[in-house]
Coordinates of C-alpha atoms and ligand atoms in Angstrom, one line a residue:
Chain A
M1 CA 24.5 -100.6 -16.7
E2 CA 23.1 -102.2 -19.9
Y3 CA 20.1 -99.9 -19.6
I4 CA 22.3 -96.8 -19.4
F5 CA 24.1 -97.9 -22.5
H6 CA 20.8 -98.5 -24.3
I7 CA 19.8 -94.9 -23.4
L8 CA 23.1 -93.5 -24.5
I9 CA 22.7 -95.3 -27.9
L10 CA 19.2 -93.9 -28.4
V11 CA 20.3 -90.4 -27.4
S12 CA 23.2 -90.6 -29.9
I13 CA 20.9 -91.8 -32.7
Y14 CA 18.3 -89.2 -32.1
G15 CA 21.0 -86.6 -31.6
I16 CA 22.2 -87.4 -35.1
L17 CA 18.6 -87.3 -36.5
A18 CA 17.8 -84.0 -34.8
L19 CA 21.0 -82.3 -35.8
A20 CA 20.6 -83.4 -39.4
Q21 CA 16.9 -82.3 -39.6
N22 CA 17.7 -79.0 -37.8
L23 CA 20.0 -78.1 -40.6
V24 CA 17.0 -78.2 -42.9
M25 CA 14.3 -76.9 -40.6
G26 CA 16.3 -74.4 -38.5
G27 CA 19.1 -73.5 -40.8
A28 CA 17.1 -73.0 -44.0
G29 CA 13.6 -72.7 -42.4
L30 CA 12.2 -75.5 -44.5
L31 CA 9.5 -77.2 -42.6
T32 CA 10.0 -80.8 -43.5
I33 CA 8.1 -83.9 -42.4
A34 CA 10.3 -86.1 -44.5
G35 CA 12.8 -86.7 -41.7
A36 CA 11.4 -90.1 -40.9
A37 CA 11.5 -91.1 -44.5
F38 CA 15.3 -90.5 -44.8
Y39 CA 15.8 -92.1 -41.4
G40 CA 13.9 -95.1 -42.9
I41 CA 15.8 -95.0 -46.1
G42 CA 19.1 -95.2 -44.2
A43 CA 17.8 -98.1 -42.1
Y44 CA 16.4 -100.0 -45.0
A45 CA 19.5 -99.4 -47.2
A46 CA 21.6 -100.9 -44.4
A47 CA 19.3 -103.7 -43.7
I48 CA 18.8 -104.8 -47.3
L49 CA 22.5 -104.4 -48.2
A50 CA 23.6 -106.4 -45.1
T51 CA 21.0 -109.2 -45.1
K52 CA 20.5 -109.7 -48.9
F53 CA 23.9 -108.8 -50.3
G54 CA 26.2 -109.5 -47.3
F55 CA 27.5 -106.0 -46.9
N56 CA 29.3 -105.0 -43.8
I57 CA 27.4 -102.3 -41.8
F58 CA 30.5 -100.1 -42.0
T59 CA 30.2 -100.1 -45.8
T60 CA 26.6 -99.2 -45.6
L61 CA 27.5 -96.2 -43.4
I62 CA 29.1 -94.9 -46.7
I63 CA 26.4 -96.1 -49.1
A64 CA 23.2 -95.3 -47.2
P65 CA 23.9 -91.5 -47.0
L66 CA 24.6 -91.5 -50.7
V67 CA 21.3 -93.3 -51.4
A68 CA 19.3 -91.0 -49.1
G69 CA 21.1 -87.9 -50.5
L70 CA 20.4 -88.9 -54.1
I71 CA 16.8 -89.6 -53.4
A72 CA 16.6 -86.2 -51.6
L73 CA 18.2 -84.6 -54.6
M74 CA 15.6 -86.0 -56.9
V75 CA 12.6 -85.4 -54.7
G76 CA 13.9 -82.0 -53.6
S77 CA 14.3 -80.7 -57.1
T78 CA 10.6 -81.3 -57.7
F79 CA 9.8 -79.7 -54.4
A80 CA 11.9 -76.6 -55.2
R81 CA 8.9 -74.6 -56.3
F82 CA 6.9 -75.2 -53.1
R83 CA 7.1 -72.8 -50.2
D84 CA 6.1 -73.0 -46.5
D85 CA 2.9 -75.0 -45.9
Y86 CA 3.0 -76.4 -49.5
F87 CA 6.5 -77.6 -48.9
M88 CA 5.5 -79.2 -45.7
L89 CA 2.6 -81.0 -47.3
A90 CA 4.8 -82.2 -50.2
T91 CA 7.3 -83.7 -47.7
L92 CA 4.4 -85.4 -45.8
G93 CA 3.3 -86.8 -49.2
F94 CA 6.8 -88.1 -49.8
L95 CA 6.8 -89.8 -46.3
M96 CA 3.5 -91.5 -47.0
I97 CA 4.7 -92.7 -50.4
F98 CA 7.9 -94.1 -48.7
N99 CA 5.7 -95.9 -46.1
T100 CA 3.5 -97.4 -48.8
V101 CA 6.3 -98.6 -50.9
V102 CA 8.1 -100.2 -47.9
R103 CA 4.9 -101.9 -46.7
N104 CA 4.0 -103.3 -50.1
W105 CA 7.3 -104.2 -51.8
E106 CA 7.5 -107.4 -49.9
S107 CA 10.3 -109.2 -51.8
F108 CA 12.6 -106.3 -51.2
T109 CA 11.6 -104.7 -47.9
G110 CA 9.9 -107.7 -46.2
G111 CA 6.6 -105.8 -46.3
S112 CA 4.8 -105.7 -43.0
Y113 CA 7.1 -108.5 -41.7
G114 CA 10.0 -106.2 -41.8
I115 CA 13.6 -107.3 -42.0
A116 CA 15.2 -109.3 -39.2
G117 CA 18.7 -110.6 -38.5
I118 CA 20.5 -107.3 -39.4
P119 CA 24.1 -107.8 -38.3
K120 CA 26.3 -105.7 -36.1
P121 CA 29.1 -103.8 -37.8
H122 CA 32.6 -105.5 -37.8
V123 CA 36.0 -104.2 -38.7
F124 CA 39.4 -106.0 -38.6
G125 CA 37.8 -108.9 -36.9
F126 CA 36.3 -106.8 -34.2
V127 CA 32.5 -107.0 -33.9
F128 CA 30.5 -104.2 -32.3
D129 CA 28.2 -106.6 -30.6
T130 CA 28.5 -105.6 -27.0
P131 CA 26.4 -102.6 -25.8
L132 CA 29.5 -100.7 -24.7
S133 CA 31.2 -101.1 -28.1
F134 CA 28.0 -99.9 -29.8
V135 CA 27.8 -96.9 -27.5
F136 CA 31.3 -96.1 -28.7
L137 CA 30.3 -96.4 -32.4
A138 CA 27.1 -94.3 -32.0
V139 CA 28.9 -91.6 -30.1
V140 CA 31.7 -91.4 -32.7
V141 CA 29.1 -91.0 -35.5
L142 CA 27.3 -88.4 -33.4
L143 CA 30.5 -86.5 -33.0
I144 CA 31.1 -86.6 -36.7
V145 CA 27.6 -85.3 -37.5
T146 CA 28.0 -82.6 -34.8
A147 CA 31.3 -81.5 -36.4
I148 CA 29.7 -81.4 -39.9
T149 CA 26.7 -79.4 -38.8
Y150 CA 28.8 -76.9 -36.9
F151 CA 31.1 -76.7 -39.9
I152 CA 28.2 -75.9 -42.2
S153 CA 26.4 -73.5 -39.9
R154 CA 29.6 -71.5 -39.5
S155 CA 30.4 -71.4 -43.2
S156 CA 29.2 -68.8 -45.7
F157 CA 26.8 -71.5 -46.9
G158 CA 25.2 -71.6 -43.4
R159 CA 24.8 -67.9 -43.4
V160 CA 23.1 -68.0 -46.8
L161 CA 20.7 -70.7 -45.5
N162 CA 19.8 -68.4 -42.5
A163 CA 19.1 -65.6 -44.9
I164 CA 16.8 -67.9 -46.9
R165 CA 15.0 -68.7 -43.7
E166 CA 14.6 -64.9 -43.0
D167 CA 13.6 -63.6 -46.5
E168 CA 14.3 -65.8 -49.5
D169 CA 13.0 -63.3 -52.1
A170 CA 15.1 -60.4 -50.7
L171 CA 18.2 -62.6 -50.7
A172 CA 17.7 -63.6 -54.3
I173 CA 18.0 -60.0 -55.3
F174 CA 21.6 -60.0 -54.1
G175 CA 22.5 -62.6 -56.7
Y176 CA 21.7 -65.9 -55.0
K177 CA 20.1 -68.8 -56.7
T178 CA 18.3 -69.8 -53.6
S179 CA 16.8 -73.0 -54.9
T180 CA 20.3 -74.6 -55.2
Y181 CA 21.1 -73.8 -51.6
K182 CA 17.8 -75.2 -50.4
L183 CA 18.3 -78.4 -52.4
M184 CA 21.8 -78.9 -51.1
A185 CA 20.6 -78.3 -47.5
F186 CA 17.8 -80.8 -48.0
S187 CA 20.1 -83.4 -49.4
I188 CA 22.9 -83.0 -46.9
G189 CA 20.3 -83.2 -44.1
A190 CA 18.9 -86.4 -45.7
A191 CA 22.3 -88.0 -46.0
L192 CA 23.2 -87.3 -42.4
T193 CA 19.8 -88.5 -41.2
A194 CA 20.5 -91.8 -43.0
W195 CA 23.4 -92.4 -40.6
G196 CA 20.9 -92.5 -37.8
G197 CA 18.9 -95.1 -39.7
V198 CA 21.9 -97.3 -40.3
L199 CA 22.9 -97.3 -36.6
F200 CA 19.3 -97.9 -35.5
A201 CA 18.8 -100.9 -37.9
S202 CA 22.1 -102.5 -36.8
Y203 CA 21.4 -101.8 -33.2
L204 CA 17.9 -103.2 -33.1
T205 CA 18.8 -106.0 -35.7
F206 CA 15.1 -105.8 -36.8
I207 CA 13.2 -103.0 -38.6
D208 CA 9.7 -102.7 -40.1
S209 CA 7.8 -99.8 -41.7
R210 CA 6.0 -98.9 -38.5
L211 CA 9.2 -97.5 -37.1
F212 CA 9.4 -94.7 -39.7
T213 CA 6.0 -93.0 -39.7
V214 CA 5.0 -89.4 -39.3
N215 CA 5.1 -89.9 -35.5
E216 CA 8.8 -90.1 -35.8
S217 CA 9.0 -86.9 -37.8
I218 CA 6.9 -85.1 -35.2
L219 CA 9.2 -86.4 -32.5
L220 CA 12.2 -84.9 -34.3
W221 CA 10.3 -81.6 -34.6
A222 CA 9.6 -81.7 -30.9
M223 CA 13.2 -82.3 -30.1
I224 CA 14.4 -79.5 -32.4
I225 CA 11.8 -77.0 -31.2
L226 CA 12.2 -77.9 -27.5
G227 CA 16.0 -77.4 -27.6
G228 CA 15.8 -74.3 -29.6
I229 CA 15.4 -74.2 -33.4
A230 CA 18.3 -73.4 -35.6
R231 CA 20.8 -74.1 -32.8
N232 CA 22.9 -77.3 -33.0
R233 CA 23.3 -77.6 -29.3
G234 CA 19.5 -77.1 -29.0
A235 CA 18.9 -80.1 -31.2
L236 CA 21.3 -82.2 -29.0
L237 CA 19.6 -81.0 -25.8
G238 CA 16.1 -81.7 -27.3
A239 CA 17.1 -85.2 -28.3
F240 CA 18.6 -85.9 -24.8
L241 CA 15.6 -84.6 -22.9
L242 CA 12.9 -86.3 -25.1
I243 CA 14.7 -89.7 -24.8
T244 CA 15.7 -89.6 -21.1
V245 CA 12.6 -88.0 -19.5
P246 CA 10.1 -90.6 -20.8
E247 CA 12.5 -93.3 -19.9
A248 CA 12.8 -91.9 -16.4
L249 CA 9.0 -91.9 -16.2
R250 CA 8.9 -95.6 -17.1
F251 CA 11.7 -96.2 -14.6
I252 CA 9.7 -94.8 -11.7
G253 CA 7.0 -97.4 -12.4
F254 CA 4.6 -96.2 -15.1
P255 CA 3.4 -99.3 -17.0
V256 CA 4.9 -99.7 -20.5
D257 CA 1.7 -99.4 -22.5
F258 CA 0.6 -96.4 -20.5
A259 CA 4.0 -94.8 -20.7
A260 CA 4.0 -95.1 -24.5
L261 CA 0.5 -93.4 -24.7
L262 CA 1.6 -90.8 -22.2
R263 CA 4.7 -90.1 -24.2
Q264 CA 2.6 -89.2 -27.3
C265 CA 0.4 -86.9 -25.2
I266 CA 3.5 -85.3 -23.7
Y267 CA 5.0 -84.5 -27.1
G268 CA 1.8 -83.1 -28.3
L269 CA 1.2 -80.9 -25.2
L270 CA 4.8 -79.9 -25.2
L271 CA 4.6 -78.6 -28.7
V272 CA 1.4 -76.6 -27.9
F273 CA 2.9 -75.1 -24.7
L274 CA 6.2 -74.3 -26.4
M275 CA 4.4 -72.5 -29.2
L276 CA 2.3 -70.5 -26.7
Y277 CA 5.0 -69.6 -24.1
R278 CA 8.4 -70.1 -25.5
P279 CA 8.4 -70.4 -29.3
K280 CA 12.2 -70.1 -29.4
G281 CA 12.8 -73.3 -27.3
I282 CA 15.1 -73.7 -24.3
L283 CA 18.4 -72.6 -25.9
G284 CA 16.8 -70.8 -28.7
K285 CA 17.5 -67.5 -30.3
Y286 CA 15.2 -67.9 -33.3
K287 CA 11.6 -68.3 -34.2
L288 CA 10.2 -69.7 -37.4
Chain B
M1 CA 31.0 -52.2 -69.0
K2 CA 28.2 -50.1 -70.5
N3 CA 25.2 -50.4 -68.4
I4 CA 22.3 -48.4 -69.8
I5 CA 18.9 -49.6 -68.8
K6 CA 16.0 -49.2 -71.2
T7 CA 12.4 -50.5 -71.2
K8 CA 10.4 -51.0 -74.3
Q9 CA 6.6 -51.0 -74.1
L10 CA 6.9 -52.6 -70.6
V11 CA 3.7 -53.9 -69.1
K12 CA 2.8 -55.4 -65.7
H13 CA -0.8 -56.2 -64.6
F14 CA -2.1 -57.1 -61.2
G15 CA -5.6 -58.5 -61.9
G16 CA -7.3 -55.6 -63.7
V17 CA -4.8 -53.0 -62.6
S18 CA -2.0 -52.0 -65.1
A19 CA 0.7 -51.1 -62.6
V20 CA 3.1 -50.5 -65.5
D21 CA 1.5 -49.7 -68.8
H22 CA 3.4 -49.7 -72.0
L23 CA 6.3 -47.9 -70.5
S24 CA 9.3 -47.0 -72.6
I25 CA 12.1 -45.2 -70.8
T26 CA 15.9 -44.9 -70.9
I27 CA 17.9 -44.5 -67.7
P28 CA 21.1 -42.5 -68.3
K29 CA 24.3 -44.0 -67.3
G30 CA 26.4 -42.5 -64.5
Q31 CA 23.7 -40.1 -63.4
I32 CA 21.0 -39.8 -60.7
T33 CA 17.6 -40.3 -62.2
G34 CA 14.6 -39.3 -60.1
L35 CA 11.5 -41.4 -60.5
V36 CA 8.5 -39.5 -59.2
G37 CA 4.7 -39.8 -59.4
P38 CA 1.7 -40.0 -57.2
N39 CA 1.0 -43.0 -54.9
G40 CA 0.2 -46.1 -56.9
S41 CA 1.7 -44.7 -60.1
G42 CA 3.8 -47.8 -60.5
K43 CA 7.3 -46.6 -59.3
T44 CA 7.9 -49.6 -57.0
T45 CA 6.5 -52.0 -59.6
L46 CA 9.0 -50.6 -62.1
I47 CA 11.9 -51.2 -59.6
N48 CA 10.5 -54.7 -59.0
L49 CA 10.6 -55.4 -62.7
L50 CA 14.0 -54.0 -63.3
S51 CA 15.5 -56.1 -60.4
G52 CA 13.7 -59.3 -61.4
F53 CA 11.6 -59.3 -58.3
F54 CA 8.5 -59.6 -60.4
S55 CA 8.5 -60.8 -64.0
H56 CA 6.9 -58.6 -66.6
D57 CA 3.9 -59.5 -68.7
K58 CA 4.8 -57.8 -72.0
G59 CA 7.5 -55.7 -73.6
A60 CA 11.2 -55.9 -72.9
I61 CA 13.9 -54.7 -70.6
L62 CA 17.3 -54.0 -72.1
F63 CA 20.6 -53.9 -70.4
S64 CA 23.3 -52.4 -72.5
D65 CA 21.1 -53.0 -75.6
T66 CA 20.7 -56.7 -75.0
E67 CA 17.1 -57.5 -74.7
R68 CA 15.9 -59.6 -71.7
R69 CA 12.6 -61.4 -72.1
K70 CA 12.8 -62.6 -68.5
I71 CA 14.9 -61.2 -65.7
L72 CA 15.8 -63.6 -62.9
P73 CA 16.6 -62.0 -59.6
W74 CA 19.9 -63.9 -59.0
E75 CA 21.2 -62.5 -62.4
N76 CA 21.4 -59.0 -60.7
K77 CA 24.9 -60.1 -59.7
I78 CA 25.8 -60.6 -63.4
Y79 CA 24.1 -57.4 -64.6
N80 CA 25.6 -55.6 -61.6
I81 CA 22.3 -54.2 -60.3
T82 CA 21.1 -53.8 -56.8
R83 CA 18.2 -52.2 -55.0
T84 CA 16.6 -51.2 -51.7
F85 CA 13.1 -52.0 -50.7
Q86 CA 10.4 -49.4 -49.9
Q87 CA 9.1 -51.8 -47.2
I88 CA 12.4 -52.6 -45.5
R89 CA 13.4 -56.2 -46.0
L90 CA 16.3 -57.2 -43.8
F91 CA 17.3 -60.6 -42.5
D92 CA 15.8 -59.8 -39.1
Q93 CA 17.0 -62.7 -37.0
M94 CA 20.6 -62.3 -38.2
T95 CA 23.1 -59.8 -36.8
V96 CA 23.8 -56.5 -38.6
L97 CA 27.2 -57.9 -39.5
D98 CA 25.8 -61.0 -41.0
N99 CA 23.3 -59.0 -43.0
M100 CA 26.2 -57.3 -44.6
L101 CA 28.4 -60.4 -44.9
V102 CA 25.8 -62.4 -46.8
V103 CA 26.0 -59.8 -49.6
L104 CA 29.8 -60.0 -49.7
T105 CA 30.5 -63.7 -49.6
E106 CA 30.9 -66.5 -52.2
R107 CA 27.9 -67.0 -54.6
N108 CA 28.8 -70.5 -55.6
P109 CA 26.9 -72.8 -53.3
F110 CA 29.6 -75.5 -53.2
W111 CA 32.6 -73.2 -52.5
S112 CA 30.5 -71.3 -50.0
L113 CA 30.5 -74.5 -47.8
F114 CA 34.3 -74.1 -47.4
E115 CA 34.4 -70.4 -46.9
K116 CA 34.8 -69.4 -43.3
H117 CA 34.4 -66.0 -41.7
N118 CA 36.7 -64.2 -44.0
K119 CA 38.8 -61.4 -42.5
Y120 CA 38.8 -59.5 -45.8
H121 CA 35.0 -59.6 -46.0
I122 CA 34.6 -58.7 -42.3
K123 CA 36.9 -55.7 -42.7
Q124 CA 34.8 -54.5 -45.7
A125 CA 31.6 -54.9 -43.8
E126 CA 32.9 -53.2 -40.7
D127 CA 34.2 -50.3 -42.8
I128 CA 30.8 -49.7 -44.4
L129 CA 29.1 -50.1 -41.0
G130 CA 31.5 -47.5 -39.6
H131 CA 30.8 -45.2 -42.4
L132 CA 27.0 -45.5 -41.7
G133 CA 27.4 -45.2 -37.9
L134 CA 26.2 -48.7 -37.4
Y135 CA 29.5 -50.2 -36.2
E136 CA 28.5 -50.3 -32.6
K137 CA 25.4 -52.3 -33.5
R138 CA 27.2 -54.9 -35.5
F139 CA 26.4 -57.8 -33.2
H140 CA 22.7 -56.8 -32.7
N141 CA 20.0 -58.5 -34.6
A142 CA 18.8 -56.5 -37.5
G143 CA 15.2 -56.9 -36.2
D144 CA 16.1 -55.0 -33.0
L145 CA 17.3 -51.8 -34.8
S146 CA 15.3 -48.6 -34.9
Y147 CA 13.5 -47.7 -38.1
G148 CA 16.2 -45.2 -39.2
Q149 CA 18.9 -47.7 -38.5
R150 CA 17.1 -50.3 -40.5
K151 CA 16.9 -47.9 -43.4
L152 CA 20.7 -47.3 -43.1
L153 CA 21.4 -51.1 -43.0
E154 CA 19.5 -51.5 -46.2
I155 CA 21.8 -48.9 -47.7
G156 CA 24.7 -50.7 -46.2
R157 CA 23.8 -53.9 -48.0
V158 CA 23.6 -52.0 -51.2
L159 CA 27.0 -50.5 -50.7
S160 CA 28.4 -54.0 -49.9
M161 CA 27.1 -55.2 -53.2
D162 CA 29.1 -52.5 -55.0
A163 CA 27.0 -52.7 -58.1
D164 CA 27.1 -50.4 -61.1
T165 CA 23.4 -49.6 -61.0
I166 CA 21.5 -49.0 -57.8
L167 CA 17.8 -48.6 -57.5
F168 CA 16.7 -46.7 -54.3
D169 CA 13.0 -47.0 -53.5
E170 CA 12.2 -44.1 -51.1
P171 CA 15.4 -44.3 -49.0
F172 CA 14.5 -41.0 -47.2
A173 CA 10.9 -41.9 -46.2
G174 CA 10.2 -41.3 -42.5
L175 CA 13.7 -40.1 -41.6
F176 CA 14.9 -37.1 -39.6
P177 CA 16.6 -34.3 -41.4
E178 CA 20.0 -35.3 -39.9
M179 CA 19.8 -38.8 -41.4
I180 CA 18.4 -37.5 -44.7
K181 CA 21.6 -35.4 -45.1
Q182 CA 23.7 -38.4 -44.3
I183 CA 22.0 -40.5 -47.0
E184 CA 22.1 -37.7 -49.5
G185 CA 25.8 -37.6 -49.0
I186 CA 26.1 -41.3 -49.6
I187 CA 24.1 -41.0 -52.8
K188 CA 26.3 -38.2 -54.0
E189 CA 29.4 -40.2 -53.3
L190 CA 28.0 -43.1 -55.3
K191 CA 27.5 -40.8 -58.2
Q192 CA 31.1 -39.6 -58.0
K193 CA 32.2 -43.2 -58.2
G194 CA 30.4 -43.3 -61.6
K195 CA 27.4 -45.4 -60.4
T196 CA 24.0 -45.2 -62.2
I197 CA 21.3 -44.4 -59.7
V198 CA 17.6 -44.5 -59.8
L199 CA 15.9 -42.7 -56.9
V200 CA 12.2 -42.9 -56.1
E201 CA 11.3 -40.0 -53.9
H202 CA 8.2 -37.8 -53.1
N203 CA 10.1 -34.9 -51.7
M204 CA 10.7 -32.4 -54.6
A205 CA 13.4 -30.5 -52.7
I206 CA 15.5 -33.6 -52.5
I207 CA 14.8 -34.4 -56.2
R208 CA 15.9 -30.9 -57.2
S209 CA 19.1 -31.1 -55.2
L210 CA 20.2 -34.6 -56.1
C211 CA 18.9 -35.5 -59.5
D212 CA 20.3 -34.9 -63.0
Y213 CA 17.2 -36.2 -64.7
V214 CA 13.6 -36.9 -63.7
I215 CA 11.0 -39.3 -65.0
V216 CA 7.5 -38.7 -64.0
M217 CA 5.0 -41.6 -63.9
D218 CA 1.3 -41.6 -63.6
A219 CA -1.0 -44.6 -63.7
G220 CA 1.9 -46.8 -65.0
K221 CA 2.7 -44.5 -67.9
M222 CA 5.4 -41.9 -68.4
L223 CA 4.0 -38.4 -68.0
A224 CA 7.1 -36.3 -68.6
E225 CA 10.9 -36.5 -68.5
G226 CA 13.8 -34.2 -68.5
S227 CA 15.9 -32.0 -66.2
P228 CA 14.3 -31.4 -62.8
E229 CA 13.7 -27.7 -63.3
K230 CA 12.0 -28.3 -66.6
V231 CA 9.9 -31.3 -65.6
L232 CA 8.8 -30.2 -62.1
S233 CA 7.3 -27.0 -63.5
E234 CA 5.3 -28.6 -66.3
K235 CA 1.6 -28.1 -66.0
I236 CA 0.6 -31.8 -66.4
V237 CA 3.0 -32.9 -63.7
L238 CA 1.6 -30.4 -61.2
E239 CA -1.9 -31.5 -62.1
A240 CA -1.0 -35.2 -61.6
Y241 CA 0.4 -34.4 -58.2
L242 CA -2.1 -31.9 -56.9
G243 CA -5.2 -33.3 -58.6
E244 CA -7.2 -31.2 -61.1
Ligands
ATP301 N1 2.1 -57.2 -55.4 C1 1.1 -56.6 -55.8 N2 -0.1 -57.2 -56.0 C2 -1.2 -56.5 -56.4 N3 -1.2 -55.2 -56.8 C3 -0.1 -54.5 -56.7 C4 1.2 -55.2 -56.2 N4 2.1 -54.3 -56.3 C5 1.6 -53.1 -56.7 N5 0.3 -53.3 -57.0 C6 -0.6 -52.3 -57.5 O1 0.0 -51.7 -58.6 C7 -0.2 -50.3 -58.6 C8 1.2 -49.5 -58.5 O2 1.8 -49.8 -57.3 P1 3.2 -49.3 -56.9 O3 3.5 -49.9 -55.6 O4 4.1 -49.7 -58.0 O5 3.1 -47.7 -56.8 P2 4.1 -46.7 -56.3 O6 4.2 -45.7 -57.4 O7 5.3 -47.3 -55.8 O8 3.3 -46.0 -55.1 P3 3.8 -45.4 -53.7 O9 4.3 -44.0 -54.0 O10 2.6 -45.4 -52.8 O11 4.9 -46.3 -53.2 C9 -1.0 -50.0 -57.4 O12 -2.4 -49.9 -57.9 C10 -0.9 -51.2 -56.5 O13 -2.0 -51.4 -55.8
MG302 MG1 6.3 -47.4 -54.0

C-alpha cells in the first residue's frame, strides 16, 4: 500500500511539472529546457526557508512560486529576443547556471551535500507525515494546477499563446505585443513548476543539485510529447505513464541499477520513435 | 480620424538589393489604391514596411502627418491598419473560428486571462464566416482548408479587425472567377464603409474595375501614378510590364 501511495505522490508531482511546462512548450510553443531549474528553485526555496528560517512548508507553497515566477520574469525578459533553437539554448544555459550556483554556494544550498531534514507541512496542529496524508496534499495541489492550466488554455490569453506558437509574426500584425504574452506564459509556467519542487523537497526531506539536471527537463519533455503536446490531459497521461511503467518494470524484477539505466534508454528511444511515427503523441492534436 | 498614409524617401535594402528605393507616395483616404508593378518591384516589401512587418532603413512613414521613424507591428491596432499576406499565413493548427476570435479578443495580456469565449465575439466571428461561406468549416483546422478557403479566411481575419486602412497583397491570386467576384464584392463593400484600401494585383482588368487610383512601382521606385485609365496606358508602364 505504501508503495502505491509513493507512486501516487510521484505521479501527482510530475503531473504538476508536466502541466506547468506544457503551458510554455505546448501552449506557446517555446521549447524550454529550464523546467528542471524552476523545479529546483521551488525545491530549494522550500528547503532553505524551512530548514534555515523555520518556515512552514505551507507558507513556502506561497513564497516559492513567487520566487520562481520573479526569476523567470527577469531571465525571460532577457530571453525575449531569442526564438526557437536559440531560445532553447538560452534556457539550457540558464539551467546550467542554476546547477553551478547550487553546487557551489555551499553556505546557502549545502553545495554537493544538499539539504537534509526538510520538514513535512503542518497546519492547525495536523502534520502531513503519513504517506496517505501526503497523497492527499499532492493530489489537491495537482487539482489546483490542473484547474489553473485549463482556465488559462480556455481563456483568450490561451488562444493568443496558441497563435504565437503557430505564427508569432503574423499575430503581431493584428496588434499583439507577443513578447509580453510569452514572458507571462514563461513566468506562470515557472511559478506552477515551483509547486512541484516544494512538494518534492518536503516529501523526500532531502534534496541536492543532482536531482534537477537536464535529465529531469528531458523527462518532462518526454512526458509532454508522449501524452500529446499542447493538451493538458496529455501532460497528465504522459506523467502517469512515464512514472508507472518504469516502476512496473522494476516491480517485475529488474535490478534497480539496471532499471535506472534502462529507464534513460527507454526515454531516449521513446522520443525518437514518437518523432518518427507519432509526433503528435497519444492524445495529441498538435505538432511543434 | 484622419488616416492618410504617406512615405517620404522610404528605403529598404536586402543585402545589395534595394527593394524599396527612395519611394515617396501618398495613399488617398477612403479610396481603393492599386499597387502594381512587375515581379520583384517591391510591392510586398512596401506593404511589409507600412504594416511594421519589416523596419525601414531610411526615410519616413507618416500616418495622418505624424512621422514614424519606426513602425512596430503591434501598433497597427493603434493606427488602425491591417493587411493580408501574399504567402498565406494562418494559424494552421487552430480552428477557423479561433483564427477569427484571436483577432477580435482583448489585447491587454492581463485582462485576456480572464476573458472567456465571449458570446459577442463568437457572434461577430460567425457572422463574418457566414458572409464568406466558411461557417460550415468553423470547427475545422485552418491548415485543412483548401487554398481558396484559406485566402477567404485571411480576408475574414482582416474583416474582424475592422481597421480603417486595409492592405491587400494579391488577394485574388490563384482563385477561380467565382471567388474573385466574391472578393471583389467584399472590397467594394469596404470602400462603401469609408475604408482606405491598398490593393496589390497583377490582373489589370481587376485594377481597372476596382481602383480609384493606381501607383506603379518598378525596381523599388515609383514609375507612375494617377487614375487607372491614364496610368495603365502610359508608355513607360507598358514597357516596364512587357519588357522593352
Ligand atoms: N525577406 C527578404 N529577404 C531578402 N530579399 C527580399 C525579401 N523580401 C523581398 N526581397 C527582395 O526584394 C525585392 C522586392 O521583392 P517584393 O517581394 O517586394 O516584390 P513584389 O513586387 O511583391 O513581387 P511579386 O509581384 O513577385 O510579389 C526582390 O528582389 C526580392 O527578392
Ligand atoms: Mg509580392
